[in-house]
Amino acid sequence: MSATPAMSPMAKKLLIGLLIFVGIVSCAIVLFYNDYFFLGDPIHPNNDDVKYIQTSRLLLNEGVLAYNTKDRPSAFIMPGLPLILSGLMAVFGQDQGGVIAFRIFQCLQQVLSVYLIFWIGRRTFNVRTGLIAAAISALYLPDYFSSGVILTETTFRTILLLLVCVTILAMEQNLSRWYVLIGVLTAAAAYFKPHATLYPAVFLIIWWRNKIPWRLMLKYTGLMIGVYIVLLTPWWIRNWLTFHELILFTNSAGSPFLLGTRFYGQLPPAGFFEAHPEYSPETLFQGADKNAIRKGLDVIAYGFTHEPLKYIYWYTLGRWIELYFHPFYSRPIWPISRPVMNVLQIILMLLNMAGLVFAMIKRRYRRLLPLLLALCYFTVIYFPFIAFNRYGYPNMALLILFGACLIDQAISSNSKSPLLITK
């Protein structure tokens, strides 16, 4: 088992100070700005956040999970956020009280996330890198915007960080309880974003790298899958009883896949509609979700055939840029405007990418493995679908750790004596 770097009293005080700062500032921001964070119209729901509120009220009052279907049941979204929000509404009220309570809940998750970022940085690199990463996150304004908006990103980021923490522990200690917890956290993540379901597959690489016996591999795989199935079964039963068909997650995956084929929002290449007269510019992105995957495959096939370089870029580097180089910051917080945040995001990402390259060259590969695999998985999983800043936001916590590693190296290289934060 790897030794955990010790913390000095100064380091502990700095960490506690950061956590208190984040808790106070995030709560103050969400209470002061309040409904400024709405992306849609609460009276006439026209965006995901206000639709989640509408869905949660219906779930609380009628026991029906519906989204974009008025009061008819649907499987358009996973039930994670509506369950939490409706529970808070039941305690604090269905109007302002429940929504404010949800925002405060997200503020608490932000405090926890900053600690988890520190913990991962400490275990993967050292105490100082963990503190630098925590400090960057404490100053990263999109985190405070995420605390105020009624979306899944804050909760999902918290679960993602917990997954990385438990992955590190499972790799180091190889105990059954950590794999059971991986199954629990993967199921919890799937209740918000079902693409998290295949995350345990990263252990195939970890086990191969650590030469784990096949018998143990099968045991741990069975534990993760078994726990996941038990926890997702209520959702599957609900869908079967409601729709009389097996819906593993949602029935809305086709639309993000089709929208992901649009190169910077443009229509398919010239000539596509001649080759596919069954489509038209007006109707291609309309219609039933079940037909969207077929449409998307047709666009991809035509694009890679006639404009291969453009589509190779779009489904590789283009996805990376769309996910990470645009901040999740739809409602600016004083004094940082959106244009300023755009520049800061680019600077931060260049630092993170330089740190990623540096860490892979200079650091022990085994210690980096859980962090790299999580980042790789939760990036590549979006490549077939529409990719934008909201989906990339949870991974920024992982990328910041690499930027912090580079800053730590710069401090070490330009200082004759280490800062008094480690023993």
Short mmCIF file of C-alpha atoms in Angstrom, two decimals:
data_model
loop_
_atom_site.label_atom_id
_atom_site.label_comp_id
_atom_site.label_asym_id
_atom_site.label_seq_id
_atom_site.Cartn_x
_atom_site.Cartn_y
_atom_site.Cartn_z
CA MET A 1 0.00 0.00 0.00
CA SER A 2 1.36 3.42 -0.96
CA ALA A 3 2.32 5.76 1.83
CA THR A 4 0.24 8.90 2.04
CA PRO A 5 2.29 12.13 2.18
CA ALA A 6 2.09 13.66 5.67
CA MET A 7 0.56 17.08 6.22
CA SER A 8 2.09 19.82 8.29
CA PRO A 9 -0.05 21.97 10.61
CA MET A 10 0.28 24.80 8.08
CA ALA A 11 -1.07 22.59 5.29
CA LYS A 12 -4.06 21.56 7.43
CA LYS A 13 -4.86 25.18 8.24
CA LEU A 14 -4.63 26.16 4.58
CA LEU A 15 -6.97 23.34 3.55
CA ILE A 16 -9.51 24.13 6.27
CA GLY A 17 -9.36 27.79 5.29
CA LEU A 18 -10.03 26.94 1.65
CA LEU A 19 -13.01 24.77 2.56
CA ILE A 20 -14.51 27.47 4.78
CA PHE A 21 -13.91 30.08 2.07
CA VAL A 22 -15.65 27.96 -0.58
CA GLY A 23 -18.59 27.21 1.70
CA ILE A 24 -19.18 30.84 2.66
CA VAL A 25 -18.63 32.33 -0.80
CA SER A 26 -20.71 29.73 -2.66
CA CYS A 27 -23.66 30.08 -0.26
CA ALA A 28 -23.43 33.88 -0.39
CA ILE A 29 -23.40 33.86 -4.20
CA VAL A 30 -26.39 31.54 -4.64
CA LEU A 31 -28.43 33.40 -2.02
CA PHE A 32 -27.57 36.83 -3.42
CA TYR A 33 -28.06 35.99 -7.10
CA ASN A 34 -30.89 33.51 -6.46
CA ASP A 35 -33.07 33.14 -9.60
CA TYR A 36 -30.53 35.03 -11.72
CA PHE A 37 -29.10 31.55 -12.30
CA PHE A 38 -32.21 30.36 -14.14
CA LEU A 39 -31.37 29.52 -17.75
CA GLY A 40 -35.03 29.22 -18.73
CA ASP A 41 -38.38 30.78 -17.90
CA PRO A 42 -39.92 29.28 -14.71
CA ILE A 43 -43.42 30.26 -15.87
CA HIS A 44 -43.07 28.76 -19.35
CA PRO A 45 -40.37 26.08 -18.96
CA ASN A 46 -38.06 26.27 -21.97
CA ASN A 47 -34.73 24.97 -20.65
CA ASP A 48 -33.46 21.95 -18.76
CA ASP A 49 -33.23 23.69 -15.39
CA VAL A 50 -36.79 24.99 -15.21
CA LYS A 51 -38.05 21.74 -16.72
CA TYR A 52 -36.33 19.85 -13.88
CA ILE A 53 -38.23 22.01 -11.39
CA GLN A 54 -41.51 21.32 -13.18
CA THR A 55 -40.72 17.60 -13.27
CA SER A 56 -39.85 17.53 -9.57
CA ARG A 57 -43.11 19.22 -8.58
CA LEU A 58 -45.10 16.72 -10.63
CA LEU A 59 -43.14 13.82 -9.11
CA LEU A 60 -43.83 15.13 -5.61
CA ASN A 61 -47.54 15.84 -6.13
CA GLU A 62 -48.59 13.07 -8.53
CA GLY A 63 -45.88 10.46 -8.21
CA VAL A 64 -45.27 10.69 -11.97
CA LEU A 65 -41.87 11.19 -13.61
CA ALA A 66 -42.50 13.20 -16.77
CA TYR A 67 -40.29 15.40 -18.94
CA ASN A 68 -41.46 17.20 -22.08
CA THR A 69 -44.70 15.18 -21.87
CA LYS A 70 -46.81 17.40 -19.56
CA ASP A 71 -48.24 14.96 -16.97
CA ARG A 72 -47.69 11.75 -18.95
CA PRO A 73 -44.87 9.45 -17.74
CA SER A 74 -41.67 9.49 -19.78
CA ALA A 75 -38.21 7.97 -19.80
CA PHE A 76 -36.60 11.02 -21.38
CA ILE A 77 -34.33 11.71 -18.40
CA MET A 78 -32.78 9.73 -15.56
CA PRO A 79 -34.53 10.28 -12.21
CA GLY A 80 -31.56 11.29 -10.04
CA LEU A 81 -32.01 15.06 -9.94
CA PRO A 82 -35.84 15.04 -9.76
CA LEU A 83 -35.69 12.63 -6.81
CA ILE A 84 -33.33 14.90 -4.85
CA LEU A 85 -35.11 18.12 -5.77
CA SER A 86 -38.59 16.74 -5.04
CA GLY A 87 -37.34 15.47 -1.66
CA LEU A 88 -36.04 18.93 -0.77
CA MET A 89 -39.31 20.46 -1.99
CA ALA A 90 -41.22 18.15 0.32
CA VAL A 91 -39.29 19.56 3.28
CA PHE A 92 -38.67 23.21 2.30
CA GLY A 93 -41.59 23.99 -0.02
CA GLN A 94 -42.29 23.70 -3.72
CA ASP A 95 -41.54 27.29 -4.66
CA GLN A 96 -38.49 29.23 -3.51
CA GLY A 97 -37.75 27.09 -0.46
CA GLY A 98 -37.07 23.83 -2.25
CA VAL A 99 -35.03 25.46 -5.02
CA ILE A 100 -32.90 27.43 -2.55
CA ALA A 101 -32.35 24.28 -0.48
CA PHE A 102 -31.17 22.48 -3.62
CA ARG A 103 -28.70 25.28 -4.35
CA ILE A 104 -27.36 25.15 -0.78
CA PHE A 105 -27.06 21.37 -1.15
CA GLN A 106 -24.94 21.97 -4.23
CA CYS A 107 -22.79 24.45 -2.29
CA LEU A 108 -22.09 21.71 0.27
CA GLN A 109 -21.17 19.37 -2.57
CA GLN A 110 -18.77 22.01 -3.87
CA VAL A 111 -17.02 22.12 -0.49
CA LEU A 112 -16.77 18.32 -0.52
CA SER A 113 -15.46 18.40 -4.09
CA VAL A 114 -12.66 20.80 -3.17
CA TYR A 115 -11.61 18.41 -0.41
CA LEU A 116 -11.76 15.45 -2.80
CA ILE A 117 -9.65 17.34 -5.34
CA PHE A 118 -7.08 17.91 -2.60
CA TRP A 119 -7.23 14.25 -1.57
CA ILE A 120 -6.66 13.01 -5.13
CA GLY A 121 -3.84 15.51 -5.64
CA ARG A 122 -2.19 14.46 -2.40
CA ARG A 123 -2.38 10.73 -3.19
CA THR A 124 -1.39 11.08 -6.84
CA PHE A 125 1.27 13.80 -6.51
CA ASN A 126 1.94 15.39 -3.13
CA VAL A 127 0.35 17.63 -0.48
CA ARG A 128 1.39 20.87 -2.14
CA THR A 129 -0.06 19.86 -5.52
CA GLY A 130 -3.29 18.93 -3.77
CA LEU A 131 -3.46 22.32 -2.07
CA ILE A 132 -2.69 24.18 -5.31
CA ALA A 133 -5.45 22.24 -7.12
CA ALA A 134 -7.89 22.96 -4.28
CA ALA A 135 -6.99 26.66 -4.42
CA ILE A 136 -7.53 26.81 -8.19
CA SER A 137 -10.92 25.17 -7.78
CA ALA A 138 -11.80 27.59 -4.97
CA LEU A 139 -11.15 30.49 -7.36
CA TYR A 140 -12.75 28.90 -10.44
CA LEU A 141 -15.97 30.88 -10.96
CA PRO A 142 -17.77 28.27 -13.12
CA ASP A 143 -17.91 26.16 -9.93
CA TYR A 144 -19.99 28.86 -8.26
CA PHE A 145 -22.24 29.15 -11.32
CA SER A 146 -22.71 25.38 -11.23
CA SER A 147 -23.77 25.63 -7.58
CA GLY A 148 -26.54 28.05 -8.51
CA VAL A 149 -27.95 26.40 -11.62
CA ILE A 150 -30.50 23.57 -11.34
CA LEU A 151 -28.70 20.92 -13.37
CA THR A 152 -26.96 17.59 -12.78
CA GLU A 153 -23.37 18.75 -13.22
CA THR A 154 -22.50 19.56 -9.59
CA THR A 155 -23.80 16.27 -8.22
CA PHE A 156 -22.28 14.28 -11.04
CA ARG A 157 -18.89 15.95 -10.51
CA THR A 158 -19.01 14.99 -6.82
CA ILE A 159 -19.76 11.36 -7.68
CA LEU A 160 -17.02 11.38 -10.33
CA LEU A 161 -14.44 12.59 -7.81
CA LEU A 162 -15.59 9.94 -5.32
CA LEU A 163 -15.20 7.32 -8.05
CA VAL A 164 -11.61 8.40 -8.65
CA CYS A 165 -10.88 8.34 -4.90
CA VAL A 166 -12.27 4.84 -4.49
CA THR A 167 -10.47 3.68 -7.64
CA ILE A 168 -7.18 4.80 -6.08
CA LEU A 169 -8.00 2.91 -2.88
CA ALA A 170 -9.07 -0.21 -4.80
CA MET A 171 -5.85 -0.15 -6.82
CA GLU A 172 -3.69 0.27 -3.72
CA GLN A 173 -5.46 -2.09 -1.31
CA ASN A 174 -7.26 -4.56 -3.61
CA LEU A 175 -10.07 -5.21 -1.12
CA SER A 176 -13.61 -6.33 -1.95
CA ARG A 177 -15.27 -3.46 -0.12
CA TRP A 178 -13.81 -0.90 -2.52
CA TYR A 179 -15.23 -2.75 -5.52
CA VAL A 180 -18.64 -2.91 -3.87
CA LEU A 181 -18.41 0.86 -3.40
CA ILE A 182 -17.40 1.27 -7.06
CA GLY A 183 -20.61 -0.53 -8.00
CA VAL A 184 -22.62 1.77 -5.70
CA LEU A 185 -21.04 4.95 -7.07
CA THR A 186 -21.34 3.83 -10.69
CA ALA A 187 -25.04 3.16 -10.18
CA ALA A 188 -25.44 6.54 -8.46
CA ALA A 189 -23.68 8.25 -11.37
CA ALA A 190 -25.88 6.41 -13.86
CA TYR A 191 -29.00 7.81 -12.19
CA PHE A 192 -27.75 11.21 -13.36
CA LYS A 193 -25.76 10.40 -16.50
CA PRO A 194 -26.06 6.83 -17.81
CA HIS A 195 -22.82 7.03 -19.80
CA ALA A 196 -21.01 6.44 -16.48
CA THR A 197 -22.17 2.80 -16.58
CA LEU A 198 -19.05 1.40 -18.26
CA TYR A 199 -16.61 3.18 -15.94
CA PRO A 200 -15.64 -0.06 -14.09
CA ALA A 201 -14.08 -1.23 -17.37
CA VAL A 202 -11.06 0.95 -16.52
CA PHE A 203 -10.11 -1.71 -13.98
CA LEU A 204 -9.26 -4.07 -16.82
CA ILE A 205 -6.26 -1.86 -17.55
CA ILE A 206 -5.41 -1.44 -13.86
CA TRP A 207 -5.62 -5.18 -13.23
CA TRP A 208 -3.54 -5.98 -16.29
CA ARG A 209 -0.94 -3.42 -15.23
CA ASN A 210 -0.82 -4.81 -11.67
CA LYS A 211 -0.93 -8.47 -12.75
CA ILE A 212 -4.04 -9.33 -10.72
CA PRO A 213 -4.99 -13.06 -10.90
CA TRP A 214 -7.96 -14.00 -13.08
CA ARG A 215 -9.83 -15.41 -10.09
CA LEU A 216 -9.77 -12.06 -8.33
CA MET A 217 -10.66 -10.22 -11.55
CA LEU A 218 -13.81 -12.33 -11.90
CA LYS A 219 -14.68 -11.87 -8.24
CA TYR A 220 -14.34 -8.09 -8.33
CA THR A 221 -16.15 -7.83 -11.66
CA GLY A 222 -19.03 -9.84 -10.24
CA LEU A 223 -19.21 -7.59 -7.19
CA MET A 224 -19.33 -4.39 -9.24
CA ILE A 225 -21.87 -5.72 -11.74
CA GLY A 226 -24.04 -7.33 -9.06
CA VAL A 227 -24.28 -4.18 -6.94
CA TYR A 228 -24.95 -2.06 -10.03
CA ILE A 229 -27.78 -4.35 -11.18
CA VAL A 230 -29.42 -4.37 -7.75
CA LEU A 231 -29.40 -0.57 -7.56
CA LEU A 232 -30.64 0.00 -11.14
CA THR A 233 -33.38 -2.63 -10.91
CA PRO A 234 -36.02 -0.20 -9.50
CA TRP A 235 -35.59 2.01 -12.55
CA TRP A 236 -35.89 -0.94 -14.93
CA ILE A 237 -38.99 -2.23 -13.14
CA ARG A 238 -40.58 1.24 -13.30
CA ASN A 239 -39.95 1.46 -17.03
CA TRP A 240 -41.28 -2.04 -17.67
CA LEU A 241 -44.47 -1.47 -15.68
CA THR A 242 -45.01 1.97 -17.22
CA PHE A 243 -44.06 1.39 -20.88
CA HIS A 244 -44.16 -2.43 -21.14
CA GLU A 245 -40.68 -2.51 -22.62
CA LEU A 246 -37.12 -2.77 -21.33
CA ILE A 247 -35.59 0.71 -21.17
CA LEU A 248 -32.18 0.45 -19.52
CA PHE A 249 -31.64 4.17 -19.17
CA THR A 250 -33.57 6.68 -21.30
CA ASN A 251 -35.11 6.70 -24.75
CA SER A 252 -33.49 10.02 -25.70
CA ALA A 253 -29.94 9.04 -26.66
CA GLY A 254 -30.55 9.41 -30.39
CA SER A 255 -30.92 13.18 -30.38
CA PRO A 256 -27.50 13.95 -28.80
CA PHE A 257 -25.94 11.50 -31.26
CA LEU A 258 -27.51 13.23 -34.26
CA LEU A 259 -26.76 16.73 -32.96
CA GLY A 260 -23.15 15.65 -32.46
CA THR A 261 -22.75 15.25 -36.21
CA ARG A 262 -23.18 19.01 -36.76
CA PHE A 263 -19.80 20.62 -37.43
CA TYR A 264 -20.06 23.83 -35.35
CA GLY A 265 -23.82 23.73 -35.78
CA GLN A 266 -23.71 23.54 -39.57
CA LEU A 267 -25.78 21.28 -41.80
CA PRO A 268 -24.13 18.19 -43.35
CA PRO A 269 -21.70 18.63 -46.28
CA ALA A 270 -22.98 19.81 -49.65
CA GLY A 271 -24.36 16.89 -51.60
CA PHE A 272 -25.63 14.97 -48.57
CA PHE A 273 -29.25 15.79 -49.34
CA GLU A 274 -28.75 14.74 -52.96
CA ALA A 275 -27.32 11.40 -51.84
CA HIS A 276 -30.12 11.06 -49.25
CA PRO A 277 -33.29 12.53 -50.75
CA GLU A 278 -35.30 11.08 -47.87
CA TYR A 279 -33.96 13.96 -45.75
CA SER A 280 -34.20 17.72 -46.09
CA PRO A 281 -32.48 20.62 -44.27
CA GLU A 282 -35.80 21.46 -42.61
CA THR A 283 -36.60 17.97 -41.33
CA LEU A 284 -33.23 16.28 -40.71
CA PHE A 285 -33.05 17.35 -37.07
CA GLN A 286 -36.74 16.92 -36.38
CA GLY A 287 -38.92 13.89 -35.74
CA ALA A 288 -38.86 10.95 -33.37
CA ASP A 289 -35.77 10.26 -31.31
CA LYS A 290 -35.74 6.60 -32.36
CA ASN A 291 -34.93 7.65 -35.94
CA ALA A 292 -32.14 10.01 -34.90
CA ILE A 293 -29.43 7.36 -34.67
CA ARG A 294 -30.10 6.18 -38.23
CA LYS A 295 -29.96 9.77 -39.46
CA GLY A 296 -26.74 10.40 -37.55
CA LEU A 297 -25.07 7.30 -38.99
CA ASP A 298 -25.97 8.46 -42.49
CA VAL A 299 -24.45 11.89 -41.87
CA ILE A 300 -21.28 10.38 -40.38
CA ALA A 301 -20.86 7.91 -43.24
CA TYR A 302 -21.25 10.65 -45.83
CA GLY A 303 -18.99 13.07 -43.94
CA PHE A 304 -16.10 10.65 -43.44
CA THR A 305 -16.37 9.58 -47.08
CA HIS A 306 -16.43 13.05 -48.66
CA GLU A 307 -14.72 15.29 -46.07
CA PRO A 308 -12.60 12.87 -44.01
CA LEU A 309 -10.11 15.38 -42.55
CA LYS A 310 -12.90 17.68 -41.37
CA TYR A 311 -14.76 14.85 -39.66
CA ILE A 312 -11.63 13.27 -38.18
CA TYR A 313 -10.88 16.65 -36.57
CA TRP A 314 -14.48 17.05 -35.40
CA TYR A 315 -14.57 13.66 -33.69
CA THR A 316 -11.14 14.00 -32.03
CA LEU A 317 -9.50 17.37 -31.33
CA GLY A 318 -12.72 19.25 -32.05
CA ARG A 319 -14.51 17.33 -29.32
CA TRP A 320 -11.72 18.09 -26.82
CA ILE A 321 -11.92 21.81 -27.59
CA GLU A 322 -15.72 21.89 -27.37
CA LEU A 323 -15.68 20.09 -24.03
CA TYR A 324 -12.94 21.98 -22.26
CA PHE A 325 -11.96 25.28 -23.88
CA HIS A 326 -15.34 26.95 -23.36
CA PRO A 327 -16.25 27.63 -19.71
CA PHE A 328 -19.51 26.40 -18.20
CA TYR A 329 -20.45 29.96 -17.26
CA SER A 330 -23.77 30.97 -18.76
CA ARG A 331 -24.56 33.47 -15.98
CA PRO A 332 -21.48 35.62 -15.25
CA ILE A 333 -20.66 36.44 -11.63
CA TRP A 334 -19.23 39.86 -10.80
CA PRO A 335 -16.53 40.97 -11.48
CA ILE A 336 -15.65 38.37 -14.14
CA SER A 337 -17.61 38.80 -17.38
CA ARG A 338 -18.08 35.96 -19.85
CA PRO A 339 -15.46 37.28 -22.34
CA VAL A 340 -12.91 37.52 -19.53
CA MET A 341 -13.79 34.03 -18.33
CA ASN A 342 -13.35 32.74 -21.90
CA VAL A 343 -9.75 33.98 -21.89
CA LEU A 344 -9.10 32.64 -18.38
CA GLN A 345 -10.48 29.26 -19.42
CA ILE A 346 -8.10 29.04 -22.38
CA ILE A 347 -5.14 30.00 -20.18
CA LEU A 348 -6.16 27.44 -17.56
CA MET A 349 -6.60 24.70 -20.16
CA LEU A 350 -3.21 25.39 -21.75
CA LEU A 351 -1.69 25.11 -18.26
CA ASN A 352 -3.62 21.89 -17.61
CA MET A 353 -2.54 20.34 -20.91
CA ALA A 354 1.10 21.30 -20.32
CA GLY A 355 0.81 19.78 -16.86
CA LEU A 356 -0.73 16.61 -18.30
CA VAL A 357 2.21 16.18 -20.70
CA PHE A 358 4.72 16.96 -17.95
CA ALA A 359 3.13 14.47 -15.53
CA MET A 360 3.11 11.67 -18.10
CA ILE A 361 6.79 12.25 -18.81
CA LYS A 362 8.11 12.86 -15.31
CA ARG A 363 5.74 11.07 -12.93
CA ARG A 364 5.31 7.40 -12.09
CA TYR A 365 2.76 5.99 -14.50
CA ARG A 366 1.16 3.69 -11.92
CA ARG A 367 0.25 6.56 -9.58
CA LEU A 368 -1.27 8.52 -12.47
CA LEU A 369 -3.30 5.59 -13.80
CA PRO A 370 -6.64 6.13 -11.94
CA LEU A 371 -6.65 9.85 -12.78
CA LEU A 372 -5.69 9.31 -16.42
CA LEU A 373 -8.19 6.50 -16.95
CA ALA A 374 -11.07 8.48 -15.45
CA LEU A 375 -10.24 11.52 -17.57
CA CYS A 376 -9.87 9.40 -20.69
CA TYR A 377 -13.11 7.49 -20.10
CA PHE A 378 -15.26 10.53 -19.35
CA THR A 379 -13.84 12.34 -22.38
CA VAL A 380 -13.98 9.61 -25.02
CA ILE A 381 -17.50 8.57 -23.98
CA TYR A 382 -18.76 11.94 -25.29
CA PHE A 383 -17.02 11.74 -28.66
CA PRO A 384 -19.95 10.01 -30.46
CA PHE A 385 -22.40 12.56 -29.08
CA ILE A 386 -22.83 16.31 -28.92
CA ALA A 387 -20.00 17.77 -26.85
CA PHE A 388 -20.09 21.15 -25.15
CA ASN A 389 -18.92 22.91 -22.01
CA ARG A 390 -21.69 21.64 -19.75
CA TYR A 391 -20.68 18.03 -20.37
CA GLY A 392 -16.97 18.76 -20.04
CA TYR A 393 -17.32 20.76 -16.82
CA PRO A 394 -17.14 17.82 -14.33
CA ASN A 395 -13.80 16.75 -15.83
CA MET A 396 -12.25 20.17 -15.22
CA ALA A 397 -11.65 19.06 -11.64
CA LEU A 398 -9.42 16.27 -12.96
CA LEU A 399 -7.62 18.48 -15.47
CA ILE A 400 -6.89 21.13 -12.83
CA LEU A 401 -4.85 18.55 -10.93
CA PHE A 402 -2.38 18.37 -13.82
CA GLY A 403 -2.11 22.15 -14.00
CA ALA A 404 -1.45 22.18 -10.25
CA CYS A 405 1.29 19.59 -10.73
CA LEU A 406 3.06 21.88 -13.20
CA ILE A 407 2.73 24.88 -10.87
CA ASP A 408 4.15 22.80 -8.03
CA GLN A 409 7.11 21.85 -10.20
CA ALA A 410 7.72 25.50 -11.08
CA ILE A 411 7.64 26.44 -7.39
CA SER A 412 10.06 23.64 -6.52
CA SER A 413 12.43 24.59 -9.32
CA ASN A 414 12.57 28.24 -8.27
CA SER A 415 12.71 27.81 -4.50
CA LYS A 416 15.76 26.81 -2.47
CA SER A 417 13.60 25.55 0.37
CA PRO A 418 10.14 23.96 0.18
CA LEU A 419 7.08 25.82 1.39
CA LEU A 420 6.04 24.90 4.90
CA ILE A 421 3.09 22.80 3.89
CA THR A 422 4.60 19.32 4.02
CA LYS A 423 6.68 17.45 6.50
#
